Amino acid sequence: MTSGNSRVVSAVLNEAADNGARFRVVYVRSDLPPGRSDGKGDGVVAQLRGKGIPVAVIQPSAAAYSLGKINMVMVGAEGVVENGGIVSRMGTYQLAMLAKSVRKPVYVVAESHKFVRLYPLGQYDLPVQQTVVDFCDRMDYIYDGRDAGVRGAKEGKIQGGGRDDEEVVDYTPPEFITALVTETGIHNPSAVSEEMIKIWY
């Protein structure tokens, strides 16, 4: 199972397909209204299907239901932090939690240049500004599915809360990660701090 549009995850899966590995992929796409296509995910899906790899595309709400059909979860990362956790596209944390609940391994595939000197204490300790949980009592508020709601829906004038290319992120603690796969090898989350010393000092 994978989600998002990680270039590295896509490269790993494509390399495996080119080397004759036989596998299937459950791709969790962005939660969009029926009939709409997730342009970012479609490229990954098309590449794999073009190589004869069966891909099932599901909504995030079907992730738990689909866990019985998978052997592992493989995701990319926007950043790998000092304690071995990751910052990645919103939804990665819930996938990792679900996988751990049924004892499925979670592998993070990322380049070592994504190791960052950051030690978040939780979801709300990231150095980014995003509004995911936005309490509001206004009647002219519509949730737009991105990092903020849409305000001012009166008279058909709707303004988005963020640009279309803005993506919100979440933090996945190291206890939900089985291993990190980088160009320098396979690492336990607990080994990240040692790897960072090699990179930064």
mmCIF file of C-alpha atoms in Angstrom:
data_model
loop_
_atom_site.group_PDB
_atom_site.id
_atom_site.type_symbol
_atom_site.label_atom_id
_atom_site.label_comp_id
_atom_site.label_asym_id
_atom_site.label_seq_id
_atom_site.Cartn_x
_atom_site.Cartn_y
_atom_site.Cartn_z
ATOM 1 C CA MET A 1 0.000 0.000 0.000
ATOM 2 C CA THR A 2 1.227 3.461 -0.811
ATOM 3 C CA SER A 3 -0.090 6.986 -1.182
ATOM 4 C CA GLY A 4 0.988 10.396 -2.383
ATOM 5 C CA ASN A 5 3.300 11.077 -5.268
ATOM 6 C CA SER A 6 6.732 10.189 -3.922
ATOM 7 C CA ARG A 7 9.249 10.145 -6.739
ATOM 8 C CA VAL A 8 11.462 7.743 -4.767
ATOM 9 C CA VAL A 9 8.666 5.279 -3.969
ATOM 10 C CA SER A 10 7.649 5.361 -7.627
ATOM 11 C CA ALA A 11 11.259 4.687 -8.675
ATOM 12 C CA VAL A 12 11.530 1.728 -6.282
ATOM 13 C CA LEU A 13 8.284 0.178 -7.524
ATOM 14 C CA ASN A 14 9.199 0.745 -11.167
ATOM 15 C CA GLU A 15 12.664 -0.742 -10.637
ATOM 16 C CA ALA A 16 11.122 -3.793 -8.992
ATOM 17 C CA ALA A 17 8.720 -4.190 -11.927
ATOM 18 C CA ASP A 18 11.582 -3.833 -14.437
ATOM 19 C CA ASN A 19 13.493 -6.586 -12.609
ATOM 20 C CA GLY A 20 10.603 -9.004 -12.939
ATOM 21 C CA ALA A 21 9.228 -8.808 -9.405
ATOM 22 C CA ARG A 22 5.577 -9.792 -9.160
ATOM 23 C CA PHE A 23 3.452 -7.684 -6.836
ATOM 24 C CA ARG A 24 0.250 -5.700 -6.583
ATOM 25 C CA VAL A 25 -0.224 -2.160 -5.291
ATOM 26 C CA VAL A 26 -3.058 -0.586 -3.341
ATOM 27 C CA TYR A 27 -2.814 3.149 -4.021
ATOM 28 C CA VAL A 28 -4.557 5.494 -1.585
ATOM 29 C CA ARG A 29 -5.451 8.610 -3.516
ATOM 30 C CA SER A 30 -6.516 12.022 -2.295
ATOM 31 C CA ASP A 31 -10.082 12.145 -1.062
ATOM 32 C CA LEU A 32 -11.813 13.794 -4.009
ATOM 33 C CA PRO A 33 -15.460 13.782 -5.086
ATOM 34 C CA PRO A 34 -16.522 10.817 -7.251
ATOM 35 C CA GLY A 35 -15.823 11.291 -10.932
ATOM 36 C CA ARG A 36 -12.789 13.490 -10.372
ATOM 37 C CA SER A 37 -9.273 12.259 -10.966
ATOM 38 C CA ASP A 38 -6.267 12.837 -8.725
ATOM 39 C CA GLY A 39 -3.769 14.098 -11.279
ATOM 40 C CA LYS A 40 -0.798 13.521 -8.999
ATOM 41 C CA GLY A 41 -1.592 9.899 -8.273
ATOM 42 C CA ASP A 42 -2.665 9.043 -11.791
ATOM 43 C CA GLY A 43 0.927 9.269 -13.076
ATOM 44 C CA VAL A 44 2.136 6.660 -10.582
ATOM 45 C CA VAL A 45 -0.826 4.404 -11.304
ATOM 46 C CA ALA A 46 -0.423 4.710 -15.077
ATOM 47 C CA GLN A 47 3.301 3.932 -14.925
ATOM 48 C CA LEU A 48 2.797 0.772 -12.915
ATOM 49 C CA ARG A 49 -0.182 -0.449 -14.894
ATOM 50 C CA GLY A 50 1.798 0.206 -18.066
ATOM 51 C CA LYS A 51 4.337 -2.327 -16.814
ATOM 52 C CA GLY A 52 1.702 -4.919 -16.060
ATOM 53 C CA ILE A 53 1.520 -4.273 -12.307
ATOM 54 C CA PRO A 54 -2.064 -4.548 -10.998
ATOM 55 C CA VAL A 55 -3.009 -1.395 -9.067
ATOM 56 C CA ALA A 56 -6.142 -0.869 -6.983
ATOM 57 C CA VAL A 57 -7.007 2.802 -6.357
ATOM 58 C CA ILE A 58 -8.924 3.460 -3.149
ATOM 59 C CA GLN A 59 -10.156 6.433 -1.144
ATOM 60 C CA PRO A 60 -8.531 7.078 2.268
ATOM 61 C CA SER A 61 -11.757 5.984 3.950
ATOM 62 C CA ALA A 62 -11.166 2.453 2.573
ATOM 63 C CA ALA A 63 -7.608 2.123 3.896
ATOM 64 C CA ALA A 64 -8.503 0.114 7.005
ATOM 65 C CA TYR A 65 -10.810 -2.154 4.992
ATOM 66 C CA SER A 66 -7.986 -2.862 2.518
ATOM 67 C CA LEU A 67 -5.305 -3.798 5.056
ATOM 68 C CA GLY A 68 -6.134 -7.476 4.758
ATOM 69 C CA LYS A 69 -5.046 -7.350 1.095
ATOM 70 C CA ILE A 70 -1.553 -5.978 1.685
ATOM 71 C CA ASN A 71 1.794 -7.121 3.112
ATOM 72 C CA MET A 72 3.355 -3.723 3.798
ATOM 73 C CA VAL A 73 2.986 0.043 3.564
ATOM 74 C CA MET A 74 5.613 2.014 1.625
ATOM 75 C CA VAL A 75 5.636 5.811 1.745
ATOM 76 C CA GLY A 76 7.916 8.712 0.942
ATOM 77 C CA ALA A 77 8.722 11.683 3.158
ATOM 78 C CA GLU A 78 9.045 15.437 2.939
ATOM 79 C CA GLY A 79 11.548 15.199 5.767
ATOM 80 C CA VAL A 80 13.078 12.659 8.149
ATOM 81 C CA VAL A 81 13.501 14.211 11.597
ATOM 82 C CA GLU A 82 16.106 13.597 14.286
ATOM 83 C CA ASN A 83 14.150 11.018 16.284
ATOM 84 C CA GLY A 84 13.512 8.858 13.199
ATOM 85 C CA GLY A 85 9.982 10.071 12.568
ATOM 86 C CA ILE A 86 8.883 11.631 9.299
ATOM 87 C CA VAL A 87 7.007 14.648 8.036
ATOM 88 C CA SER A 88 4.965 13.672 5.009
ATOM 89 C CA ARG A 89 1.760 14.280 3.109
ATOM 90 C CA MET A 90 -1.360 14.428 5.271
ATOM 91 C CA GLY A 91 -2.732 10.935 5.833
ATOM 92 C CA THR A 92 0.634 9.197 6.208
ATOM 93 C CA TYR A 93 0.302 9.155 9.993
ATOM 94 C CA GLN A 94 -3.103 7.481 9.882
ATOM 95 C CA LEU A 95 -1.862 4.879 7.383
ATOM 96 C CA ALA A 96 1.056 4.072 9.679
ATOM 97 C CA MET A 97 -1.226 3.824 12.714
ATOM 98 C CA LEU A 98 -3.609 1.520 10.877
ATOM 99 C CA ALA A 99 -0.762 -0.664 9.621
ATOM 100 C CA LYS A 100 0.744 -1.041 13.088
ATOM 101 C CA SER A 101 -2.640 -1.994 14.522
ATOM 102 C CA VAL A 102 -2.641 -5.107 12.310
ATOM 103 C CA ARG A 103 1.137 -5.693 12.489
ATOM 104 C CA LYS A 104 1.942 -4.673 8.916
ATOM 105 C CA PRO A 105 5.418 -3.163 8.399
ATOM 106 C CA VAL A 106 5.780 0.473 7.343
ATOM 107 C CA TYR A 107 8.792 1.357 5.202
ATOM 108 C CA VAL A 108 9.820 4.931 4.455
ATOM 109 C CA VAL A 109 11.797 5.456 1.251
ATOM 110 C CA ALA A 110 13.676 8.753 1.169
ATOM 111 C CA GLU A 111 16.984 10.277 0.138
ATOM 112 C CA SER A 112 19.401 11.153 2.932
ATOM 113 C CA HIS A 113 19.303 14.850 1.962
ATOM 114 C CA LYS A 114 15.796 14.847 3.450
ATOM 115 C CA PHE A 115 17.208 14.242 6.933
ATOM 116 C CA VAL A 116 16.498 17.477 8.790
ATOM 117 C CA ARG A 117 17.590 18.909 12.123
ATOM 118 C CA LEU A 118 14.168 19.008 13.663
ATOM 119 C CA TYR A 119 12.753 17.285 16.736
ATOM 120 C CA PRO A 120 8.960 17.699 16.764
ATOM 121 C CA LEU A 121 7.149 16.811 19.968
ATOM 122 C CA GLY A 122 3.882 16.134 18.176
ATOM 123 C CA GLN A 123 1.552 17.034 15.313
ATOM 124 C CA TYR A 124 1.315 20.689 16.270
ATOM 125 C CA ASP A 125 5.045 21.219 16.766
ATOM 126 C CA LEU A 126 5.970 21.450 13.072
ATOM 127 C CA PRO A 127 7.516 24.654 11.668
ATOM 128 C CA VAL A 128 4.731 25.104 9.108
ATOM 129 C CA GLN A 129 1.554 27.128 9.181
ATOM 130 C CA GLN A 130 -1.492 25.130 8.184
ATOM 131 C CA THR A 131 -5.102 25.064 9.237
ATOM 132 C CA VAL A 132 -6.418 21.534 9.248
ATOM 133 C CA VAL A 133 -8.791 21.646 12.209
ATOM 134 C CA ASP A 134 -10.572 24.958 11.657
ATOM 135 C CA PHE A 135 -13.447 25.531 14.075
ATOM 136 C CA CYS A 136 -16.007 27.939 12.694
ATOM 137 C CA ASP A 137 -19.563 28.971 13.465
ATOM 138 C CA ARG A 138 -20.175 30.985 10.300
ATOM 139 C CA MET A 139 -22.919 29.898 7.938
ATOM 140 C CA ASP A 140 -20.959 30.986 4.843
ATOM 141 C CA TYR A 141 -18.161 28.486 5.447
ATOM 142 C CA ILE A 142 -17.558 25.523 3.130
ATOM 143 C CA TYR A 143 -14.805 22.960 3.635
ATOM 144 C CA ASP A 144 -12.719 22.809 0.470
ATOM 145 C CA GLY A 145 -10.649 19.710 1.263
ATOM 146 C CA ARG A 146 -7.326 21.521 1.395
ATOM 147 C CA ASP A 147 -5.582 23.194 4.309
ATOM 148 C CA ALA A 148 -8.370 25.677 4.976
ATOM 149 C CA GLY A 149 -12.042 26.140 4.393
ATOM 150 C CA VAL A 150 -13.632 28.401 1.829
ATOM 151 C CA ARG A 151 -15.139 31.541 3.239
ATOM 152 C CA GLY A 152 -17.490 33.992 1.570
ATOM 153 C CA ALA A 153 -19.746 31.645 -0.374
ATOM 154 C CA LYS A 154 -22.480 34.277 -0.628
ATOM 155 C CA GLU A 155 -23.585 35.327 -4.111
ATOM 156 C CA GLY A 156 -21.588 32.501 -5.648
ATOM 157 C CA LYS A 157 -18.269 34.124 -4.812
ATOM 158 C CA ILE A 158 -16.059 31.439 -3.344
ATOM 159 C CA GLN A 159 -12.447 32.061 -2.463
ATOM 160 C CA GLY A 160 -10.137 29.204 -1.658
ATOM 161 C CA GLY A 161 -8.304 28.967 1.617
ATOM 162 C CA GLY A 162 -5.078 28.028 -0.145
ATOM 163 C CA ARG A 163 -3.478 27.581 -3.528
ATOM 164 C CA ASP A 164 -4.207 24.369 -5.406
ATOM 165 C CA ASP A 165 -0.592 23.249 -5.059
ATOM 166 C CA GLU A 166 -0.526 23.626 -1.300
ATOM 167 C CA GLU A 167 -0.408 20.333 0.541
ATOM 168 C CA VAL A 168 -0.768 19.872 4.247
ATOM 169 C CA VAL A 169 1.534 17.514 6.099
ATOM 170 C CA ASP A 170 1.486 15.436 9.240
ATOM 171 C CA TYR A 171 4.125 13.946 11.518
ATOM 172 C CA THR A 172 4.541 10.179 11.906
ATOM 173 C CA PRO A 173 6.418 9.243 15.109
ATOM 174 C CA PRO A 174 9.230 6.665 14.851
ATOM 175 C CA GLU A 175 7.332 3.976 16.766
ATOM 176 C CA PHE A 176 5.072 3.526 13.715
ATOM 177 C CA ILE A 177 7.958 3.082 11.279
ATOM 178 C CA THR A 178 9.623 -0.284 10.679
ATOM 179 C CA ALA A 179 12.622 0.952 8.693
ATOM 180 C CA LEU A 180 13.911 3.811 6.556
ATOM 181 C CA VAL A 181 15.350 2.958 3.157
ATOM 182 C CA THR A 182 17.882 5.444 1.765
ATOM 183 C CA GLU A 183 20.736 5.416 -0.738
ATOM 184 C CA THR A 184 23.071 4.717 2.217
ATOM 185 C CA GLY A 185 21.203 1.583 3.278
ATOM 186 C CA ILE A 186 18.327 0.406 5.450
ATOM 187 C CA HIS A 187 18.119 2.061 8.862
ATOM 188 C CA ASN A 188 16.088 1.609 12.001
ATOM 189 C CA PRO A 189 14.420 4.871 13.050
ATOM 190 C CA SER A 190 16.680 4.913 16.123
ATOM 191 C CA ALA A 191 19.750 5.132 13.849
ATOM 192 C CA VAL A 192 18.685 8.377 12.194
ATOM 193 C CA SER A 193 20.450 10.618 14.707
ATOM 194 C CA GLU A 194 23.736 8.785 14.049
ATOM 195 C CA GLU A 195 23.265 9.153 10.302
ATOM 196 C CA MET A 196 22.587 12.855 10.763
ATOM 197 C CA ILE A 197 25.861 13.272 12.651
ATOM 198 C CA LYS A 198 27.650 11.802 9.617
ATOM 199 C CA ILE A 199 25.814 14.190 7.294
ATOM 200 C CA TRP A 200 26.018 17.394 9.301
ATOM 201 C CA TYR A 201 29.373 17.069 11.082
#
